[in-house]
Amino acid sequence: MFIVPMKYCLFFAMLFCVLASCSKGPTYNGPKPNTPQSLLHDTLGPAIQIDSIPLAVGNTWQYLYTSDEQSYFYSVKVVADTIIKGERAAKVYTYTDSLLSIAYYSNRADGYYLLANRYLNPDSLVVLAKPNRILALPNVINNTWNTVDSTNVRYPEAFGWQWLDYDRITTVAGSFNCCRLSMDDGIPSYSYYSSKGLVKKLTFGVNGIQHVGGVYFIYSTTILTSVNF
């Protein structure tokens, strides 16, 4: 069985995941005036409060990931409860047909955290010295926070997050009242969370020098296709 490093799977998660590469171009921290708004929004939805990510054992999400290069389904499943450094944690599988990653998450009073990763070759549990806060919860519009991808030891990357607004997102799995989250490490992505977890994610690319004045386009899309609870 093969193992995919956590940085390639989160994101998908959650649940929250975080896709990261080993190097980035120059970072542009200004507004994104050329991001096509029509690509970001469905029908504006009502306010929603998200207090936690549902981590009951057996909860399963299936997603369709699509980019210009590839398209595939993957699943996220809570398989067990355990304890990491004295804290209750959910053991979560993210997998396709032949690829598997294992991570441990926890809901805390101030948000949703990644606590540890398990690698299969060789079998080892790596507990983060500082858990990564993936989501600040409950969601508050305009709330911002930063995290560092400590799973990437050689090239740790900083991510800036912000809860932006509310949207109603419809997929084949149903219609969901969501809060839109931006993540920016130089090129933006937008994730839509409901009380069921991640519903939709858009990752952008850019045509232009140093991201300034360039035109943004959707590089990849992640869509919830089914949820079992």
mmCIF file of C-alpha atoms in Angstrom:
data_model
loop_
_atom_site.group_PDB
_atom_site.id
_atom_site.type_symbol
_atom_site.label_atom_id
_atom_site.label_comp_id
_atom_site.label_asym_id
_atom_site.label_seq_id
_atom_site.Cartn_x
_atom_site.Cartn_y
_atom_site.Cartn_z
ATOM 1 C CA MET A 1 0.000 0.000 0.000
ATOM 2 C CA PHE A 2 1.280 3.456 -0.862
ATOM 3 C CA ILE A 3 1.182 6.541 1.343
ATOM 4 C CA VAL A 4 0.541 10.103 0.240
ATOM 5 C CA PRO A 5 2.100 12.825 2.449
ATOM 6 C CA MET A 6 -0.471 14.750 4.439
ATOM 7 C CA LYS A 7 0.130 18.013 2.599
ATOM 8 C CA TYR A 8 -1.300 16.423 -0.567
ATOM 9 C CA CYS A 9 -4.443 15.140 1.077
ATOM 10 C CA LEU A 10 -5.742 17.642 3.441
ATOM 11 C CA PHE A 11 -7.225 19.664 2.077
ATOM 12 C CA PHE A 12 -8.921 18.019 1.219
ATOM 13 C CA ALA A 13 -10.073 17.558 4.196
ATOM 14 C CA MET A 14 -11.559 18.180 5.840
ATOM 15 C CA LEU A 15 -11.753 18.454 6.439
ATOM 16 C CA PHE A 16 -9.534 19.966 6.095
ATOM 17 C CA CYS A 17 -6.622 19.972 3.979
ATOM 18 C CA VAL A 18 -4.093 21.746 2.763
ATOM 19 C CA LEU A 19 -2.407 21.189 -0.560
ATOM 20 C CA ALA A 20 1.091 22.591 -0.596
ATOM 21 C CA SER A 21 4.042 22.562 -2.913
ATOM 22 C CA CYS A 22 7.707 22.728 -2.002
ATOM 23 C CA SER A 23 8.315 26.207 -3.408
ATOM 24 C CA LYS A 24 6.305 29.299 -4.287
ATOM 25 C CA GLY A 25 6.806 32.401 -6.385
ATOM 26 C CA PRO A 26 6.804 35.916 -4.959
ATOM 27 C CA THR A 27 3.943 36.563 -2.578
ATOM 28 C CA TYR A 28 1.375 39.254 -3.331
ATOM 29 C CA ASN A 29 -0.613 40.250 -0.243
ATOM 30 C CA GLY A 30 -2.839 42.886 -1.839
ATOM 31 C CA PRO A 31 -6.416 42.583 -3.072
ATOM 32 C CA LYS A 32 -7.306 40.245 -5.891
ATOM 33 C CA PRO A 33 -9.232 42.563 -8.247
ATOM 34 C CA ASN A 34 -8.909 40.198 -11.179
ATOM 35 C CA THR A 35 -10.355 37.195 -9.411
ATOM 36 C CA PRO A 36 -13.576 36.561 -11.350
ATOM 37 C CA GLN A 37 -16.331 36.900 -8.774
ATOM 38 C CA SER A 38 -18.730 34.840 -10.858
ATOM 39 C CA LEU A 39 -16.449 31.861 -10.264
ATOM 40 C CA LEU A 40 -16.584 32.223 -6.494
ATOM 41 C CA HIS A 41 -20.240 32.588 -5.633
ATOM 42 C CA ASP A 42 -23.392 30.611 -6.009
ATOM 43 C CA THR A 43 -26.622 32.135 -4.687
ATOM 44 C CA LEU A 44 -25.936 34.199 -1.584
ATOM 45 C CA GLY A 45 -27.098 32.200 1.408
ATOM 46 C CA PRO A 46 -28.154 32.903 4.988
ATOM 47 C CA ALA A 47 -25.771 33.236 7.902
ATOM 48 C CA ILE A 48 -24.598 29.976 9.429
ATOM 49 C CA GLN A 49 -22.618 29.218 12.583
ATOM 50 C CA ILE A 50 -20.118 26.366 12.448
ATOM 51 C CA ASP A 51 -18.915 25.301 15.884
ATOM 52 C CA SER A 52 -16.976 22.141 14.994
ATOM 53 C CA ILE A 53 -16.223 19.613 12.288
ATOM 54 C CA PRO A 54 -18.301 16.405 12.687
ATOM 55 C CA LEU A 55 -15.803 13.761 13.768
ATOM 56 C CA ALA A 56 -18.046 10.880 14.842
ATOM 57 C CA VAL A 57 -16.636 7.470 13.954
ATOM 58 C CA GLY A 58 -18.105 6.297 10.659
ATOM 59 C CA ASN A 59 -18.687 9.748 9.172
ATOM 60 C CA THR A 60 -17.676 9.637 5.513
ATOM 61 C CA TRP A 61 -17.350 12.238 2.775
ATOM 62 C CA GLN A 62 -16.677 11.590 -0.908
ATOM 63 C CA TYR A 63 -15.231 14.261 -3.188
ATOM 64 C CA LEU A 64 -14.502 14.762 -6.862
ATOM 65 C CA TYR A 65 -11.221 16.547 -7.562
ATOM 66 C CA THR A 66 -10.809 18.011 -11.041
ATOM 67 C CA SER A 67 -7.979 19.941 -12.691
ATOM 68 C CA ASP A 68 -6.629 20.313 -16.210
ATOM 69 C CA GLU A 69 -4.253 17.435 -15.536
ATOM 70 C CA GLN A 70 -6.475 14.891 -13.793
ATOM 71 C CA SER A 71 -9.815 14.032 -12.271
ATOM 72 C CA TYR A 72 -10.513 11.495 -9.541
ATOM 73 C CA PHE A 73 -12.743 10.663 -6.591
ATOM 74 C CA TYR A 74 -11.398 10.431 -3.069
ATOM 75 C CA SER A 75 -12.976 9.698 0.290
ATOM 76 C CA VAL A 76 -12.462 10.996 3.817
ATOM 77 C CA LYS A 77 -13.583 8.762 6.690
ATOM 78 C CA VAL A 78 -13.394 8.949 10.480
ATOM 79 C CA VAL A 79 -12.274 5.441 11.408
ATOM 80 C CA ALA A 80 -11.542 5.590 15.160
ATOM 81 C CA ASP A 81 -11.246 7.645 18.323
ATOM 82 C CA THR A 82 -7.887 7.793 20.056
ATOM 83 C CA ILE A 83 -5.789 9.912 22.401
ATOM 84 C CA ILE A 84 -2.882 12.092 21.246
ATOM 85 C CA LYS A 85 -0.810 13.625 24.060
ATOM 86 C CA GLY A 86 -3.768 13.372 26.430
ATOM 87 C CA GLU A 87 -6.250 14.907 23.958
ATOM 88 C CA ARG A 88 -9.120 13.116 22.265
ATOM 89 C CA ALA A 89 -8.470 12.861 18.555
ATOM 90 C CA ALA A 90 -10.261 11.431 15.535
ATOM 91 C CA LYS A 91 -8.282 9.114 13.276
ATOM 92 C CA VAL A 92 -9.138 10.081 9.699
ATOM 93 C CA TYR A 93 -8.395 8.255 6.450
ATOM 94 C CA THR A 94 -8.133 10.127 3.154
ATOM 95 C CA TYR A 95 -7.860 7.710 0.259
ATOM 96 C CA THR A 96 -8.369 6.950 -3.408
ATOM 97 C CA ASP A 97 -8.305 3.438 -4.867
ATOM 98 C CA SER A 98 -4.618 2.872 -4.114
ATOM 99 C CA LEU A 99 -3.411 5.851 -2.083
ATOM 100 C CA LEU A 100 -3.920 6.387 1.609
ATOM 101 C CA SER A 101 -3.044 9.060 4.143
ATOM 102 C CA ILE A 102 -3.822 8.989 7.851
ATOM 103 C CA ALA A 103 -4.159 12.012 10.105
ATOM 104 C CA TYR A 104 -5.494 12.854 13.551
ATOM 105 C CA TYR A 105 -7.776 15.841 14.162
ATOM 106 C CA SER A 106 -9.402 17.473 17.150
ATOM 107 C CA ASN A 107 -12.111 20.059 17.758
ATOM 108 C CA ARG A 108 -10.998 22.569 20.371
ATOM 109 C CA ALA A 109 -12.858 25.542 21.827
ATOM 110 C CA ASP A 110 -11.161 27.897 19.367
ATOM 111 C CA GLY A 111 -11.072 25.738 16.267
ATOM 112 C CA TYR A 112 -10.297 22.596 14.342
ATOM 113 C CA TYR A 113 -6.739 21.260 14.608
ATOM 114 C CA LEU A 114 -4.429 18.786 12.943
ATOM 115 C CA LEU A 115 -2.562 16.977 15.749
ATOM 116 C CA ALA A 116 -0.568 14.212 14.079
ATOM 117 C CA ASN A 117 0.109 12.179 10.933
ATOM 118 C CA ARG A 118 0.745 8.474 10.524
ATOM 119 C CA TYR A 119 3.117 7.278 7.820
ATOM 120 C CA LEU A 120 3.083 3.694 6.565
ATOM 121 C CA ASN A 121 6.561 3.214 5.080
ATOM 122 C CA PRO A 122 7.907 2.718 7.658
ATOM 123 C CA ASP A 123 4.994 2.685 10.067
ATOM 124 C CA SER A 124 5.407 5.709 12.349
ATOM 125 C CA LEU A 125 3.268 8.247 14.165
ATOM 126 C CA VAL A 126 4.472 11.848 13.939
ATOM 127 C CA VAL A 127 2.902 14.143 16.534
ATOM 128 C CA LEU A 128 3.134 17.835 15.687
ATOM 129 C CA ALA A 129 5.031 19.843 18.287
ATOM 130 C CA LYS A 130 2.556 22.643 17.614
ATOM 131 C CA PRO A 131 -0.856 21.516 16.301
ATOM 132 C CA ASN A 132 -1.999 23.284 13.128
ATOM 133 C CA ARG A 133 -5.218 25.250 13.497
ATOM 134 C CA ILE A 134 -6.950 24.564 10.202
ATOM 135 C CA LEU A 135 -10.178 26.403 11.055
ATOM 136 C CA ALA A 136 -10.910 29.119 13.611
ATOM 137 C CA LEU A 137 -14.288 28.213 15.104
ATOM 138 C CA PRO A 138 -16.944 29.290 15.521
ATOM 139 C CA ASN A 139 -16.727 31.045 12.168
ATOM 140 C CA VAL A 140 -16.825 34.846 12.405
ATOM 141 C CA ILE A 141 -16.934 36.934 9.239
ATOM 142 C CA ASN A 142 -13.643 38.828 8.658
ATOM 143 C CA ASN A 143 -11.848 36.792 11.327
ATOM 144 C CA THR A 144 -8.254 36.110 10.234
ATOM 145 C CA TRP A 145 -5.533 33.760 11.482
ATOM 146 C CA ASN A 146 -2.246 32.280 10.327
ATOM 147 C CA THR A 147 -0.813 28.777 10.386
ATOM 148 C CA VAL A 148 2.489 27.218 9.393
ATOM 149 C CA ASP A 149 2.566 23.863 7.645
ATOM 150 C CA SER A 150 4.821 22.140 10.154
ATOM 151 C CA THR A 151 4.364 18.839 8.291
ATOM 152 C CA ASN A 152 6.702 20.251 5.644
ATOM 153 C CA VAL A 153 9.959 20.191 7.612
ATOM 154 C CA ARG A 154 12.271 21.291 4.819
ATOM 155 C CA TYR A 155 10.051 24.034 3.409
ATOM 156 C CA PRO A 156 7.633 25.182 6.131
ATOM 157 C CA GLU A 157 5.013 27.428 4.575
ATOM 158 C CA ALA A 158 2.852 30.107 6.138
ATOM 159 C CA PHE A 159 -0.840 30.313 5.290
ATOM 160 C CA GLY A 160 -3.151 33.256 5.911
ATOM 161 C CA TRP A 161 -6.838 32.457 6.454
ATOM 162 C CA GLN A 162 -10.005 34.565 6.599
ATOM 163 C CA TRP A 163 -13.729 33.880 6.905
ATOM 164 C CA LEU A 164 -15.261 36.014 4.145
ATOM 165 C CA ASP A 165 -19.015 35.657 3.662
ATOM 166 C CA TYR A 166 -21.949 33.259 3.304
ATOM 167 C CA ASP A 167 -23.051 31.288 0.267
ATOM 168 C CA ARG A 168 -25.533 28.570 -0.539
ATOM 169 C CA ILE A 169 -23.703 25.830 -2.414
ATOM 170 C CA THR A 170 -25.464 23.089 -4.371
ATOM 171 C CA THR A 171 -23.721 19.881 -5.431
ATOM 172 C CA VAL A 172 -24.947 16.382 -6.266
ATOM 173 C CA ALA A 173 -24.785 15.731 -2.502
ATOM 174 C CA GLY A 174 -27.429 18.411 -1.818
ATOM 175 C CA SER A 175 -27.735 22.111 -1.017
ATOM 176 C CA PHE A 176 -25.759 23.526 1.900
ATOM 177 C CA ASN A 177 -25.613 26.842 3.718
ATOM 178 C CA CYS A 178 -21.884 27.593 3.812
ATOM 179 C CA CYS A 179 -19.336 30.069 5.042
ATOM 180 C CA ARG A 180 -16.605 30.909 2.543
ATOM 181 C CA LEU A 181 -12.998 30.701 3.700
ATOM 182 C CA SER A 182 -10.023 32.183 1.860
ATOM 183 C CA MET A 183 -6.507 30.764 2.115
ATOM 184 C CA ASP A 184 -3.642 32.776 0.665
ATOM 185 C CA ASP A 185 -0.011 31.733 0.405
ATOM 186 C CA GLY A 186 0.559 33.952 -2.618
ATOM 187 C CA ILE A 187 -2.139 32.443 -4.834
ATOM 188 C CA PRO A 188 -5.625 32.224 -3.327
ATOM 189 C CA SER A 189 -7.966 29.348 -2.756
ATOM 190 C CA TYR A 190 -11.527 29.428 -1.479
ATOM 191 C CA SER A 191 -13.227 26.724 0.571
ATOM 192 C CA TYR A 192 -16.902 26.510 1.478
ATOM 193 C CA TYR A 193 -17.747 24.896 4.815
ATOM 194 C CA SER A 194 -21.126 23.908 6.196
ATOM 195 C CA SER A 195 -22.044 22.144 9.419
ATOM 196 C CA LYS A 196 -21.328 18.944 7.439
ATOM 197 C CA GLY A 197 -17.721 19.949 6.738
ATOM 198 C CA LEU A 198 -16.065 20.890 3.453
ATOM 199 C CA VAL A 199 -18.532 21.240 0.566
ATOM 200 C CA LYS A 200 -16.495 22.898 -2.170
ATOM 201 C CA LYS A 201 -12.975 24.170 -2.819
ATOM 202 C CA LEU A 202 -11.566 26.304 -5.636
ATOM 203 C CA THR A 203 -7.817 26.659 -6.109
ATOM 204 C CA PHE A 204 -6.595 29.369 -8.467
ATOM 205 C CA GLY A 205 -3.657 29.825 -10.762
ATOM 206 C CA VAL A 206 -2.529 33.142 -12.197
ATOM 207 C CA ASN A 207 -1.276 34.464 -15.513
ATOM 208 C CA GLY A 208 0.934 37.482 -14.862
ATOM 209 C CA ILE A 209 4.213 38.628 -13.411
ATOM 210 C CA GLN A 210 4.532 38.241 -9.622
ATOM 211 C CA HIS A 211 0.766 37.781 -9.382
ATOM 212 C CA VAL A 212 0.246 41.552 -9.877
ATOM 213 C CA GLY A 213 -2.088 42.508 -12.685
ATOM 214 C CA GLY A 214 -2.427 38.919 -13.740
ATOM 215 C CA VAL A 215 -5.694 37.198 -14.524
ATOM 216 C CA TYR A 216 -6.742 34.454 -12.127
ATOM 217 C CA PHE A 217 -8.224 31.199 -13.363
ATOM 218 C CA ILE A 218 -9.516 28.106 -11.607
ATOM 219 C CA TYR A 219 -6.702 25.571 -11.433
ATOM 220 C CA SER A 220 -8.643 22.882 -9.588
ATOM 221 C CA THR A 221 -12.071 22.227 -8.127
ATOM 222 C CA THR A 222 -13.066 19.926 -5.282
ATOM 223 C CA ILE A 223 -16.773 19.136 -4.926
ATOM 224 C CA LEU A 224 -18.618 17.103 -2.279
ATOM 225 C CA THR A 225 -20.409 14.261 -4.046
ATOM 226 C CA SER A 226 -21.823 12.376 -1.043
ATOM 227 C CA VAL A 227 -21.952 12.517 2.743
ATOM 228 C CA ASN A 228 -23.288 9.690 4.891
ATOM 229 C CA PHE A 229 -24.596 11.434 8.035
#
